[in-house]
PDB file of C-alpha atoms in Angstrom:
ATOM      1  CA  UNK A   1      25.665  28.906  24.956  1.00 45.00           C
ATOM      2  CA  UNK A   2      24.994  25.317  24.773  1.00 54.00           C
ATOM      3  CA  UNK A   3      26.577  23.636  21.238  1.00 52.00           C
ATOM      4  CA  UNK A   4      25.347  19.840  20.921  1.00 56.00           C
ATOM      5  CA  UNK A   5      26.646  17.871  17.909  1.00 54.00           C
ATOM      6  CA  UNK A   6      25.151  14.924  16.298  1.00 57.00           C
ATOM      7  CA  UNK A   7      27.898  12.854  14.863  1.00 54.00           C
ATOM      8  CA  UNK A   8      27.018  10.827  12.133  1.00 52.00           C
ATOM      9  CA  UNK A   9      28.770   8.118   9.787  1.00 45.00           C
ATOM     10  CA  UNK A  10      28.670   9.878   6.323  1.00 44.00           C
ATOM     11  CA  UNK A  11      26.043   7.676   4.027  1.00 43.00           C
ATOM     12  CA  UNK A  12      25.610   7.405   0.341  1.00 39.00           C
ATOM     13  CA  UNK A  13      23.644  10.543  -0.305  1.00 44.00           C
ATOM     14  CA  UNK A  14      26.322  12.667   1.416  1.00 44.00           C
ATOM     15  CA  UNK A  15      29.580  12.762  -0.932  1.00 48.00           C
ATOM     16  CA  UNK A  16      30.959   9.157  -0.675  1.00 54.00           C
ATOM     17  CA  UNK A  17      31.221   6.447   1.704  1.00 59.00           C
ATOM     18  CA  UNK A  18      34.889   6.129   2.923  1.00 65.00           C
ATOM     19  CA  UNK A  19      35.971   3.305   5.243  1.00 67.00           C
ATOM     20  CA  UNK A  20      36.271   3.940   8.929  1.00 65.00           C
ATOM     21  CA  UNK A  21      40.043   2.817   8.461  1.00 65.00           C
ATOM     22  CA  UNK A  22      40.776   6.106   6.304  1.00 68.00           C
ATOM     23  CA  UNK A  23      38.633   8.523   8.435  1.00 67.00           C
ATOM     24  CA  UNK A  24      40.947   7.233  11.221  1.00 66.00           C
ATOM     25  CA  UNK A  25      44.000   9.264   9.735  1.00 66.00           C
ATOM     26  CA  UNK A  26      46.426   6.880  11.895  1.00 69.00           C
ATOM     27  CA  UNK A  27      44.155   5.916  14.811  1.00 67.00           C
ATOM     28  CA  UNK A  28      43.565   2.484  15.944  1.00 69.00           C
ATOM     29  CA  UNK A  29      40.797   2.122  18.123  1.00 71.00           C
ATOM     30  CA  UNK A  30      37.672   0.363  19.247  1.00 77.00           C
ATOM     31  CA  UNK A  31      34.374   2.370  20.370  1.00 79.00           C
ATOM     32  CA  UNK A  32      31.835  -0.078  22.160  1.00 84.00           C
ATOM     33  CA  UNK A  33      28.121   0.666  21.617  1.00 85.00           C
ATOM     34  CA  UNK A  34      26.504   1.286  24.746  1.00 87.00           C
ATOM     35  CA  UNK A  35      24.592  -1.467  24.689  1.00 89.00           C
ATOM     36  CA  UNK A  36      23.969  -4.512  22.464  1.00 89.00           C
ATOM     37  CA  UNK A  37      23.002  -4.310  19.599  1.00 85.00           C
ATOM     38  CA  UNK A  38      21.051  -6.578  16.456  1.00 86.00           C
ATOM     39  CA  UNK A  39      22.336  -6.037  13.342  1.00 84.00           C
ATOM     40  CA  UNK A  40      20.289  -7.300  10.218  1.00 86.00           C
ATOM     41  CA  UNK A  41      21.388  -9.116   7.416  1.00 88.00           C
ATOM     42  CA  UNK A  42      19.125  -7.157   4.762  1.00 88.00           C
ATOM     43  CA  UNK A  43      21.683  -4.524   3.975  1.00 83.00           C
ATOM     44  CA  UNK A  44      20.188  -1.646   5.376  1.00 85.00           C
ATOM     45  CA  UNK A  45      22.206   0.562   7.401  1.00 79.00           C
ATOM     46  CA  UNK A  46      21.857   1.157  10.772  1.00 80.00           C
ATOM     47  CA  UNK A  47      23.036   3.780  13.616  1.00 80.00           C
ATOM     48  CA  UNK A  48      24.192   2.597  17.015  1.00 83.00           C
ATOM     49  CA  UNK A  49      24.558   5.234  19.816  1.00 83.00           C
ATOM     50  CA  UNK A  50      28.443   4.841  21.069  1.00 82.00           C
ATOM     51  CA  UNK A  51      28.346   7.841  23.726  1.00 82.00           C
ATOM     52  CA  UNK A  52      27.921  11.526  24.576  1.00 83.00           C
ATOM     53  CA  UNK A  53      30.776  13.500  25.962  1.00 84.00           C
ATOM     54  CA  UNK A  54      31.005  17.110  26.901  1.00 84.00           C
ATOM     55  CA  UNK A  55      34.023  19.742  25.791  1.00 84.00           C
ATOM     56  CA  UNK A  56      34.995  23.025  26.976  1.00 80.00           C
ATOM     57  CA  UNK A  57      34.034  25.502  24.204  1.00 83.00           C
ATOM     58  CA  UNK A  58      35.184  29.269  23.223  1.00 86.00           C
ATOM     59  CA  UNK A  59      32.613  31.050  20.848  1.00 86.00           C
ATOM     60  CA  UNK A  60      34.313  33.799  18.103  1.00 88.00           C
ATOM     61  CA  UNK A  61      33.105  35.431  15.132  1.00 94.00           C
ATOM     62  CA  UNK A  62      34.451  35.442  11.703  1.00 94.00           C
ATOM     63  CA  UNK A  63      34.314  37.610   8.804  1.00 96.00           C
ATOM     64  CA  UNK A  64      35.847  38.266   5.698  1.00 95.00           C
ATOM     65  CA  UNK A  65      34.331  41.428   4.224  1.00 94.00           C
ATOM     66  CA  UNK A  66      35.936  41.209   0.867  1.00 93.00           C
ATOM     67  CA  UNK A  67      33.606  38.245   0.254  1.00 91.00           C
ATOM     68  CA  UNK A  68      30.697  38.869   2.737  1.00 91.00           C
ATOM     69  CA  UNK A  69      29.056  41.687   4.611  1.00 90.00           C
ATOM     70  CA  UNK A  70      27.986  38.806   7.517  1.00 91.00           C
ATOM     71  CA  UNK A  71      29.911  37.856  10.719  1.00 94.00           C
ATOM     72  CA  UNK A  72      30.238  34.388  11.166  1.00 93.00           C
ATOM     73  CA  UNK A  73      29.757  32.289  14.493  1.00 90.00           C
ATOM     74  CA  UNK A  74      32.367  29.820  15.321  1.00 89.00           C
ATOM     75  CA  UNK A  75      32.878  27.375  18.253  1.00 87.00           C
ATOM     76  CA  UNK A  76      36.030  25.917  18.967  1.00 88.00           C
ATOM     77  CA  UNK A  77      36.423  22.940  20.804  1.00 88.00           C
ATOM     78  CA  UNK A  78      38.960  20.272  22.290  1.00 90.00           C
ATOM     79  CA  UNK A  79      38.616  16.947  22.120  1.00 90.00           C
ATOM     80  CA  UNK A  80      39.793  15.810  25.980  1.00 89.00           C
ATOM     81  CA  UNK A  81      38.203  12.632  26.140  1.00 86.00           C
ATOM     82  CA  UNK A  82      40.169   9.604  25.610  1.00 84.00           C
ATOM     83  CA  UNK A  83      38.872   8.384  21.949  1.00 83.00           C
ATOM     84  CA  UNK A  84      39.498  10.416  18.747  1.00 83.00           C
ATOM     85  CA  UNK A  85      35.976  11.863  16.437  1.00 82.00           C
ATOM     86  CA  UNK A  86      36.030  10.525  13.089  1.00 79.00           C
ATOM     87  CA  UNK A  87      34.978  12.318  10.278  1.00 79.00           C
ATOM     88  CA  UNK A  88      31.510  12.321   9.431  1.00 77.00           C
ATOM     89  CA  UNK A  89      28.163  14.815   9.061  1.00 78.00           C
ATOM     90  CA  UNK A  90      27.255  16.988  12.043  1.00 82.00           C
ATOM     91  CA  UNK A  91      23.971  18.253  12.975  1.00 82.00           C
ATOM     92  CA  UNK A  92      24.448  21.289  14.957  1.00 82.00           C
ATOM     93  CA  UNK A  93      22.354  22.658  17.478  1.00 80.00           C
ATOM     94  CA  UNK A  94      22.759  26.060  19.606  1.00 75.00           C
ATOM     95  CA  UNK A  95      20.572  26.624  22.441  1.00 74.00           C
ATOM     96  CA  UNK A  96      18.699  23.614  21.525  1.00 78.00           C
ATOM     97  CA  UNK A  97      17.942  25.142  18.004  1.00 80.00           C
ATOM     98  CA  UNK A  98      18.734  23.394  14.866  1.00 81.00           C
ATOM     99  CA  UNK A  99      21.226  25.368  13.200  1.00 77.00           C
ATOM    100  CA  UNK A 100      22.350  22.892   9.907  1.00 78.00           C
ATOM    101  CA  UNK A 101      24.973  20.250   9.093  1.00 80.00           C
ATOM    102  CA  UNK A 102      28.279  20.338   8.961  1.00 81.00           C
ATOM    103  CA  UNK A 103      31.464  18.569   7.433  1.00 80.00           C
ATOM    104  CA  UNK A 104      33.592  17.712  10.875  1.00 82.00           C
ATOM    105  CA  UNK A 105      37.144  16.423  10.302  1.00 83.00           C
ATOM    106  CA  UNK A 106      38.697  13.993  12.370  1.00 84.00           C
ATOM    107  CA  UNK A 107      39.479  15.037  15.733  1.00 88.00           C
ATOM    108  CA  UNK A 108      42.193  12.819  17.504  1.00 86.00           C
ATOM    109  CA  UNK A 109      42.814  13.026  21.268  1.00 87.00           C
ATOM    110  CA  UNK A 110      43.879  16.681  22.559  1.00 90.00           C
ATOM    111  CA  UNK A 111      43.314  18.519  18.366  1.00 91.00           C
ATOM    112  CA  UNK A 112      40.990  21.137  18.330  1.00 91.00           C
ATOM    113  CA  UNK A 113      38.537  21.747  16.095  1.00 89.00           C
ATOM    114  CA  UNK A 114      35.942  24.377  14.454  1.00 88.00           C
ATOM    115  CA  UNK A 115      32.541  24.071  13.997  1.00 86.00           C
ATOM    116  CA  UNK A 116      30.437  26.762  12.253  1.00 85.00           C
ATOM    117  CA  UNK A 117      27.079  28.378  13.744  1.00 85.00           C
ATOM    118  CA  UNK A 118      25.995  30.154  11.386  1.00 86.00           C
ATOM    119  CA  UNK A 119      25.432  34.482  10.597  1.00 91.00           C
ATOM    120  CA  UNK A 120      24.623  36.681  13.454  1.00 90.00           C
ATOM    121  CA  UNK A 121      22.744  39.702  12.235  1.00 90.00           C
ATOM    122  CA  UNK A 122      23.667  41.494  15.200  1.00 92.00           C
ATOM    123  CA  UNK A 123      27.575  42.013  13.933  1.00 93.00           C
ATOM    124  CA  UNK A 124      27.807  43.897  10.780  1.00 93.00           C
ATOM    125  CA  UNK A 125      31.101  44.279   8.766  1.00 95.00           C
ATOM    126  CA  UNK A 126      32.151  46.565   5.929  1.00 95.00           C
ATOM    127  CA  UNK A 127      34.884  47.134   3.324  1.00 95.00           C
ATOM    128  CA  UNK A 128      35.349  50.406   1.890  1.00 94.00           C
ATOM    129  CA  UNK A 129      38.429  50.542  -1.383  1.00 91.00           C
ATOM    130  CA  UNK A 130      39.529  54.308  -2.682  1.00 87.00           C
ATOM    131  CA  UNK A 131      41.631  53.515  -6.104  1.00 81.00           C
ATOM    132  CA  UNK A 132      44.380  56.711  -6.789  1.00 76.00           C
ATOM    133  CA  UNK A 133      45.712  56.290 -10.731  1.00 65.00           C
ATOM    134  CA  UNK A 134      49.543  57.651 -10.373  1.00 58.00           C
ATOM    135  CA  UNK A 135      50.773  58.699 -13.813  1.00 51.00           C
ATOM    136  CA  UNK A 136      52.836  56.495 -16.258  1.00 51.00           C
ATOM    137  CA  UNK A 137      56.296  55.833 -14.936  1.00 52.00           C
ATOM    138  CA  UNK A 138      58.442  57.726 -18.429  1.00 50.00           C
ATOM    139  CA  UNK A 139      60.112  55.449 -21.158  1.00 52.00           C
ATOM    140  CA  UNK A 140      57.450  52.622 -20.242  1.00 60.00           C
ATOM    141  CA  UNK A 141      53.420  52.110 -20.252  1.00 64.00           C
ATOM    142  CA  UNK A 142      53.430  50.935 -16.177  1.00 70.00           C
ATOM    143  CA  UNK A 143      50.754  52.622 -14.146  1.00 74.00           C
ATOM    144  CA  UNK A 144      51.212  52.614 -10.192  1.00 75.00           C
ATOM    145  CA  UNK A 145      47.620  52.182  -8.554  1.00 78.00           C
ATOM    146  CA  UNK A 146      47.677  52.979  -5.008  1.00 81.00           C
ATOM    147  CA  UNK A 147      44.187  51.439  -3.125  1.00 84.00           C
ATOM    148  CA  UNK A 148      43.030  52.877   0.420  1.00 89.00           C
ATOM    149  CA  UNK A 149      41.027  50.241   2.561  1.00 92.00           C
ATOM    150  CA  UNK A 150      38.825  51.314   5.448  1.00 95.00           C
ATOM    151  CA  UNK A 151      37.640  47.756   7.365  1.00 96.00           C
ATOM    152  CA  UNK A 152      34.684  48.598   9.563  1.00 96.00           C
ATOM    153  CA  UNK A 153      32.946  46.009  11.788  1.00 95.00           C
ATOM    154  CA  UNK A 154      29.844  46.817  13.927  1.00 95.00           C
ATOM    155  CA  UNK A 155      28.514  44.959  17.324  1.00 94.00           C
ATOM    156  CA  UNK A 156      25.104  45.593  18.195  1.00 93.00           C
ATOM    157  CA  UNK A 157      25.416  42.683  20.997  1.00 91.00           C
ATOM    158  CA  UNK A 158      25.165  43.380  24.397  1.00 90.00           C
ATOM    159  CA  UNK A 159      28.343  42.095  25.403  1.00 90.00           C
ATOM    160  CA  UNK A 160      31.801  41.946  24.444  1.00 92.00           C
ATOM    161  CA  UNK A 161      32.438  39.389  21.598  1.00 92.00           C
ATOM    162  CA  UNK A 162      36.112  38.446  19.920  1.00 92.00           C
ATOM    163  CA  UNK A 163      36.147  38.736  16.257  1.00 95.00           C
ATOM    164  CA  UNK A 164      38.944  37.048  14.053  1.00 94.00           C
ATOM    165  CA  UNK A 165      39.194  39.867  10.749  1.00 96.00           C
ATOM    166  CA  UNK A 166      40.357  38.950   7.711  1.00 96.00           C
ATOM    167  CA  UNK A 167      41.534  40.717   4.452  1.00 95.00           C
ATOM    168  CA  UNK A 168      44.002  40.520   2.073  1.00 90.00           C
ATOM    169  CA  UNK A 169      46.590  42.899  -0.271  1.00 86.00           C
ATOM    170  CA  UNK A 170      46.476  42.461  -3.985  1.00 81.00           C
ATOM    171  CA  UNK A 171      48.277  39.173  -5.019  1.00 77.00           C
ATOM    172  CA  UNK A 172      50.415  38.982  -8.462  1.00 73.00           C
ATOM    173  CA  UNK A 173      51.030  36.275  -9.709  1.00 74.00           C
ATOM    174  CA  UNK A 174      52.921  37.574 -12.972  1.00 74.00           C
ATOM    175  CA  UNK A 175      56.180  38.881 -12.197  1.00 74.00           C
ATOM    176  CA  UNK A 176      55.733  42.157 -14.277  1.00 72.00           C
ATOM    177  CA  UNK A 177      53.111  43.141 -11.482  1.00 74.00           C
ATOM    178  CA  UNK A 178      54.662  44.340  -8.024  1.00 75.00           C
ATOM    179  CA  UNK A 179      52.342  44.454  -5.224  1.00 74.00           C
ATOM    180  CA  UNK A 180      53.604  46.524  -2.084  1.00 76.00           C
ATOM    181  CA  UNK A 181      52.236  48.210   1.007  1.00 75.00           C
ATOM    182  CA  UNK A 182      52.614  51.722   1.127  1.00 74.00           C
ATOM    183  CA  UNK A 183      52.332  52.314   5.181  1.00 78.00           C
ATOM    184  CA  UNK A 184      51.448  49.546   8.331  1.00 83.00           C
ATOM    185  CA  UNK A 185      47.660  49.152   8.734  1.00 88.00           C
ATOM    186  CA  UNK A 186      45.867  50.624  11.968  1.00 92.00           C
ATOM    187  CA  UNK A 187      45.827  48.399  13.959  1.00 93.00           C
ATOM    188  CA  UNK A 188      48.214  46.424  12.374  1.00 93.00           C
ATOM    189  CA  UNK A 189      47.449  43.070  12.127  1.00 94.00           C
ATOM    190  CA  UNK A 190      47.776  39.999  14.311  1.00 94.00           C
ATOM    191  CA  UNK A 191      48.766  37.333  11.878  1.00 93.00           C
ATOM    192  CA  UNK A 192      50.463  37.892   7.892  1.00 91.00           C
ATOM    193  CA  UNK A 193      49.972  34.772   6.155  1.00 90.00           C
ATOM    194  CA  UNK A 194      50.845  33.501   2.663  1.00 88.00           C
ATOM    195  CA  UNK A 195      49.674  35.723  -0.314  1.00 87.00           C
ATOM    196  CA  UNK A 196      48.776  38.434   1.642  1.00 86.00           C
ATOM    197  CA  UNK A 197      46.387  37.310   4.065  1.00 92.00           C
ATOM    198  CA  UNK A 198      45.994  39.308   6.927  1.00 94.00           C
ATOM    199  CA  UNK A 199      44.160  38.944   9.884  1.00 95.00           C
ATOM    200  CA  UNK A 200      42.859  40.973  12.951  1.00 96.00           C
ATOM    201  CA  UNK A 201      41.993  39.308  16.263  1.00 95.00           C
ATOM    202  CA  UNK A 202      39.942  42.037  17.274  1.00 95.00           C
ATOM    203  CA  UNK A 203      37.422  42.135  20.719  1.00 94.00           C
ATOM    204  CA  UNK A 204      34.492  44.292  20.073  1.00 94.00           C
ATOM    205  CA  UNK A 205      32.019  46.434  22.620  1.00 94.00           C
ATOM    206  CA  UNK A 206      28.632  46.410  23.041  1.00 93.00           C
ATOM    207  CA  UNK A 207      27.040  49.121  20.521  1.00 91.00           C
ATOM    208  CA  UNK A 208      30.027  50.018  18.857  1.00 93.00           C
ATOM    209  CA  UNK A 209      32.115  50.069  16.000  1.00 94.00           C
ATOM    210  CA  UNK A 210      35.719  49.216  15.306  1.00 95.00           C
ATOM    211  CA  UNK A 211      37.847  50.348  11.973  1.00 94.00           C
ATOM    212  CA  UNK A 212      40.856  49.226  10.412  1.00 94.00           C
ATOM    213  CA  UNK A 213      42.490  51.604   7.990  1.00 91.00           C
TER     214      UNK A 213
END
């Protein structure tokens, strides 16, 4: 695929102005327009082309079923030219199709960063929950709740496409409430993070489905 991005300085009618100074988080350095330039004294703003560089990319998909039954494109990309990307709106186009803007952090020298594509209706994802009421425990009113979840994610590409999974356990935040897994998932998952958060790096086929129990 071919990703261009349109970097823009963020104006008034997108969220607030900041200063070039803070979207630098810690960089100091000069980009030279690519050719002169004449500003106006009238106040209005004007853009002034600084370059065009080209990254290596890696495409993914996303998806989070518990919120949404779509499969999200994702492009990663590292910044190896020798200037950092400062914050600012993106247009983003695939295949030379507008896609929509996006909110691009700063990128210093060597960082990474993600920039999303948009749904692909060709990668369907669902979550299926089975809820099994245990009796009261005697001599108090607790009720044990034991939840089955069946993760299923569907590729109707024609070629094999990575797909980061994510899902999470039940998080309590009284301390009454005790959350606990009753068995490892199948597969079990590449990454645990922080209040239950788990995630599947999975790499799908062409025409078939994949399920996590």
């Amino acid at each position: 695929y071919d990703v261009a991005l349109d970097l823009r300085p963020r104006s008034a009618g997108f969220r607030r102005w900041i200063p070039p100074c803070q979207l630098a988080a810690g960089y100091d350095y000069a980009f030279p327009a690519l050719k002169p330039e004449t500003v106006k004294s009238d106040g209005a703003s004007r853009r002034i082309g600084l370059g065009t560089d080209s990254f290596a990319t890696s495409l993914r998909y996303e998806a989070a079923p518990l919120v949404s039954p779509f499969a999200y494109l994702a492009c990663d990309l590292k910044n190896d030219s020798k200037a950092p990307y400062l914050a600012g709106q993106t247009s983003v186009f695939l295949a030379g199709d507008f896609l929509g803007e996006a909110d691009l952090g700063t990128v210093g020298v060597g960082e990474t960063a993600t920039v999303p594509l948009g749904v692909d209706e060709k990668l369907k994802v669902t979550r299926k929950t089975r809820d099994l009421k245990g009796a009261a425990v005697l001599f108090n009113t607790k009720e044990r709740t034991r939840t089955e979840v069946e993760l299923t994610a569907s590729s109707f590409l024609k070629a094999p496409v990575k797909l980061r999974l994510i899902d999470r356990l039940p998080y309590a935040f009284q301390e009454d409430i005790q959350v606990e897994e009753a068995g490892e998932a199948t597969p079990p998952p590449s990454v645990k993070a922080p209040k239950g958060v788990l995630i599947w790096e999975l790499t799908l086929q062409p025409a078939k489905s994949q399920t996590v129990t």
